[in-house]
């Protein structure tokens, strides 16, 4: 079956612009999480969506937002881009929905490499 | 609070030698533990997980990990390292009681020297 698909793979934006990244989870997965990966900070949790609702949120400013659609596809948006937003943004989907399936891990997409200039 | 520690940023090992990548965790409930590997400019790939049962877990590519509850550790091991094992390795924990987000370690860069 198809894996987690993230588009676009690479993106170059200018400071002050906004950007939207897309993630299509594995079919049947209703949980989608987003992570920011930078060399200095490692993997930083952004947010998690399940059934179109944001369930968890990391410590990122309000410029970072997301949403999930009824088909479980998710988008994240970053407004007023800063140089420090340059990173690999990873999306991960999971069967997670309740405690009974908590033993399922993530399946990650290949990420979107965002460069802010 | 839940957390994961990978005390070594970098591990170097000669090809053919055994390798160990260390991970310790802190979680309030039952720990669900995972190892992921990342190759350059790629997402993370699942290697193995511990949920319950046998403390020694076997995963992909000949890797295994041992869950040690008393030491709150979940070290990744392989008996004989390959050059192709060179990558970034992440340990992660999920609280089995609450089942919320994953907590990742900062990653360990493994270099296998030919």
Coordinates of C-alpha atoms in Angstrom, one line a residue:
Chain A
X1 CA 0.0 0.0 0.0
X2 CA 1.1 3.6 -0.5
X3 CA 3.1 5.2 2.2
X4 CA 2.9 8.7 3.7
X5 CA 3.1 11.2 0.9
X6 CA 4.4 14.7 1.6
X7 CA 4.4 17.5 -1.0
X8 CA 6.3 19.4 -2.1
X9 CA 9.7 17.7 -1.4
X10 CA 11.6 20.9 -1.6
X11 CA 10.6 24.5 -1.2
X12 CA 12.4 27.9 -1.1
X13 CA 10.6 30.9 0.3
X14 CA 11.5 34.4 1.2
X15 CA 11.3 35.9 4.7
X16 CA 7.8 37.2 5.4
X17 CA 6.1 34.9 3.0
X18 CA 3.8 32.1 4.1
X19 CA 3.9 28.4 3.1
X20 CA 1.5 25.4 3.1
X21 CA 2.8 21.9 3.3
X22 CA 0.7 18.8 2.5
X23 CA 0.6 15.3 3.9
X24 CA -1.5 12.4 2.8
X25 CA -1.4 9.6 5.4
X26 CA -1.5 5.9 4.8
X27 CA -5.0 4.7 3.9
X28 CA -6.9 4.0 7.1
X29 CA -4.7 6.0 9.3
X30 CA -6.6 8.8 11.0
X31 CA -3.9 10.3 13.1
X32 CA -1.4 12.7 11.5
X33 CA 1.5 14.3 13.4
X34 CA 3.9 17.0 12.2
X35 CA 7.5 17.4 13.3
X36 CA 10.2 20.0 12.6
X37 CA 13.7 18.7 12.3
X38 CA 16.8 20.9 12.5
X39 CA 20.4 19.9 13.1
X40 CA 20.5 21.9 16.3
X41 CA 17.1 21.0 17.8
X42 CA 16.5 17.5 16.6
X43 CA 12.9 16.5 16.2
X44 CA 10.4 19.0 17.6
X45 CA 6.8 18.1 17.8
X46 CA 4.5 20.6 16.2
X47 CA 1.0 19.1 16.5
X48 CA -1.2 16.0 16.0
X49 CA -4.5 15.7 14.4
X50 CA -7.1 13.0 14.7
X51 CA -10.5 13.0 13.0
X52 CA -10.1 16.7 11.9
X53 CA -9.4 17.8 15.5
X54 CA -6.1 19.0 16.9
X55 CA -5.4 16.8 19.9
X56 CA -1.9 17.8 20.9
X57 CA 0.3 20.8 20.2
X58 CA 3.9 21.5 20.8
X59 CA 5.6 24.7 21.8
X60 CA 5.7 26.6 18.6
X61 CA 4.4 30.1 18.0
X62 CA 1.0 30.8 16.5
X63 CA 2.6 31.3 13.1
X64 CA 2.5 27.6 12.8
X65 CA -0.9 26.1 12.2
X66 CA -2.5 23.1 10.7
X67 CA -5.6 21.3 9.8
X68 CA -6.9 17.9 8.8
X69 CA -9.6 17.1 6.3
X70 CA -12.3 14.5 6.4
X71 CA -10.2 12.2 4.2
X72 CA -7.4 12.5 6.9
X73 CA -5.1 14.5 4.7
X74 CA -3.4 17.2 6.6
X75 CA -1.8 20.6 5.9
X76 CA 0.4 22.7 7.9
X77 CA 0.8 26.4 7.3
X78 CA 3.6 28.7 8.4
X79 CA 3.0 32.5 8.1
X80 CA 5.5 35.3 8.2
X81 CA 8.4 33.0 7.6
X82 CA 11.6 33.6 9.4
X83 CA 15.1 32.3 8.6
X84 CA 15.0 30.0 11.6
X85 CA 12.0 28.2 10.1
X86 CA 14.3 26.5 7.6
X87 CA 14.1 22.8 8.4
X88 CA 12.9 19.4 7.3
X89 CA 9.2 19.1 8.1
X90 CA 8.1 15.6 8.7
X91 CA 4.7 14.2 8.7
X92 CA 3.8 10.9 10.3
X93 CA 0.6 8.9 10.3
X94 CA -0.6 6.3 12.8
X95 CA -3.5 4.0 13.5
X96 CA -3.6 5.7 16.9
X97 CA -7.1 6.5 17.9
X98 CA -7.5 5.1 21.4
X99 CA -5.5 3.3 24.0
X100 CA -6.1 0.0 22.5
X101 CA -4.0 0.7 19.4
X102 CA -1.3 2.7 21.3
X103 CA 1.2 0.1 20.4
X104 CA 1.2 1.2 16.7
X105 CA 4.2 3.3 15.7
X106 CA 4.4 6.1 13.2
X107 CA 5.0 5.8 9.5
X108 CA 6.9 8.8 8.3
X109 CA 6.8 10.6 5.0
X110 CA 10.1 11.6 3.4
X111 CA 9.6 15.2 4.5
X112 CA 9.5 18.7 2.9
X113 CA 12.8 20.5 3.0
X114 CA 11.9 24.2 3.5
X115 CA 14.6 26.8 3.0
X116 CA 13.8 30.4 3.9
X117 CA 16.1 33.0 2.4
Chain B
X1 CA 7.1 14.2 32.4
X2 CA 7.9 11.9 29.5
X3 CA 11.3 12.1 27.9
X4 CA 13.9 10.2 26.1
X5 CA 17.7 10.6 26.3
X6 CA 20.3 9.4 23.9
X7 CA 23.5 10.2 25.6
X8 CA 25.8 9.9 22.6
X9 CA 25.6 12.3 19.7
X10 CA 28.0 10.2 17.7
X11 CA 29.0 6.5 17.7
X12 CA 31.8 5.1 15.6
X13 CA 32.3 1.4 15.1
X14 CA 34.5 -0.7 12.8
X15 CA 32.7 -2.8 10.2
X16 CA 32.1 -6.3 11.6
X17 CA 32.2 -5.2 15.2
X18 CA 29.1 -5.2 17.4
X19 CA 27.4 -1.9 17.8
X20 CA 25.3 -0.4 20.6
X21 CA 23.3 2.8 20.5
X22 CA 22.1 3.9 23.9
X23 CA 18.6 5.1 25.0
X24 CA 17.1 5.8 28.4
X25 CA 13.5 6.9 29.0
X26 CA 11.2 8.4 31.5
X27 CA 7.5 7.9 31.3
X28 CA 4.8 7.8 34.0
X29 CA 2.8 4.9 32.6
X30 CA 3.7 1.8 30.7
X31 CA 6.4 2.6 28.1
X32 CA 6.0 1.7 24.5
X33 CA 9.4 2.1 23.0
X34 CA 10.5 2.4 19.4
X35 CA 13.7 2.8 17.3
X36 CA 13.8 4.6 14.0
X37 CA 16.5 5.1 11.5
X38 CA 17.0 8.1 9.2
X39 CA 19.1 8.2 6.1
X40 CA 20.1 11.6 4.6
X41 CA 17.2 13.7 3.4
X42 CA 14.7 11.0 4.1
X43 CA 12.0 10.5 6.7
X44 CA 12.4 8.1 9.6
X45 CA 12.0 4.4 9.1
X46 CA 10.7 2.1 11.7
X47 CA 13.2 -0.5 13.0
X48 CA 11.6 -2.2 16.0
X49 CA 9.3 -1.7 19.0
X50 CA 8.8 -3.0 22.5
X51 CA 5.2 -3.1 23.8
X52 CA 5.1 -6.0 26.2
X53 CA 6.5 -9.5 26.5
X54 CA 10.0 -10.7 25.9
X55 CA 12.5 -8.0 26.8
X56 CA 14.7 -8.8 23.8
X57 CA 13.1 -7.4 20.6
X58 CA 14.3 -8.3 17.1
X59 CA 13.7 -5.9 14.3
X60 CA 14.7 -5.0 10.7
X61 CA 18.1 -5.4 9.2
X62 CA 19.4 -7.6 12.0
X63 CA 18.9 -5.0 14.7
X64 CA 17.7 -5.9 18.2
X65 CA 17.0 -4.0 21.4
X66 CA 16.8 -5.0 25.0
X67 CA 14.2 -3.5 27.3
X68 CA 15.5 -3.1 30.9
X69 CA 12.8 -1.8 33.2
X70 CA 15.0 -1.4 36.2
X71 CA 17.5 0.8 34.3
X72 CA 14.7 2.4 32.2
X73 CA 16.8 1.7 29.1
X74 CA 16.2 0.4 25.6
X75 CA 19.6 0.1 23.9
X76 CA 19.8 -0.8 20.2
X77 CA 22.3 -3.4 19.2
X78 CA 23.6 -5.3 16.3
X79 CA 26.1 -8.2 16.5
X80 CA 28.0 -7.2 13.3
X81 CA 27.9 -3.7 11.9
X82 CA 27.8 -3.0 8.2
X83 CA 28.9 0.2 6.4
X84 CA 25.3 0.6 5.2
X85 CA 24.1 0.9 8.8
X86 CA 25.7 4.4 8.9
X87 CA 22.7 6.7 9.6
X88 CA 20.9 8.7 12.3
X89 CA 19.1 6.7 14.9
X90 CA 16.2 7.9 17.0
X91 CA 14.7 6.3 20.1
X92 CA 11.1 7.2 21.0
X93 CA 8.7 6.5 23.8
X94 CA 5.0 6.6 24.0
X95 CA 3.0 6.4 27.2
X96 CA 0.9 3.3 27.0
X97 CA -1.5 4.6 29.6
X98 CA -2.3 7.9 27.9
X99 CA -1.3 7.0 24.4
X100 CA -0.6 10.5 23.4
X101 CA 2.3 11.9 21.4
X102 CA 5.7 10.3 20.8
X103 CA 8.7 11.7 22.6
X104 CA 11.9 11.4 20.6
X105 CA 15.5 11.5 21.6
X106 CA 17.9 13.9 20.0
X107 CA 19.3 11.2 17.8
X108 CA 22.6 9.4 17.5
X109 CA 24.7 9.5 14.4
X110 CA 26.2 6.1 13.7
X111 CA 29.3 5.8 11.5
X112 CA 30.5 2.3 10.5
X113 CA 34.1 2.5 9.4
X114 CA 35.2 0.1 6.6

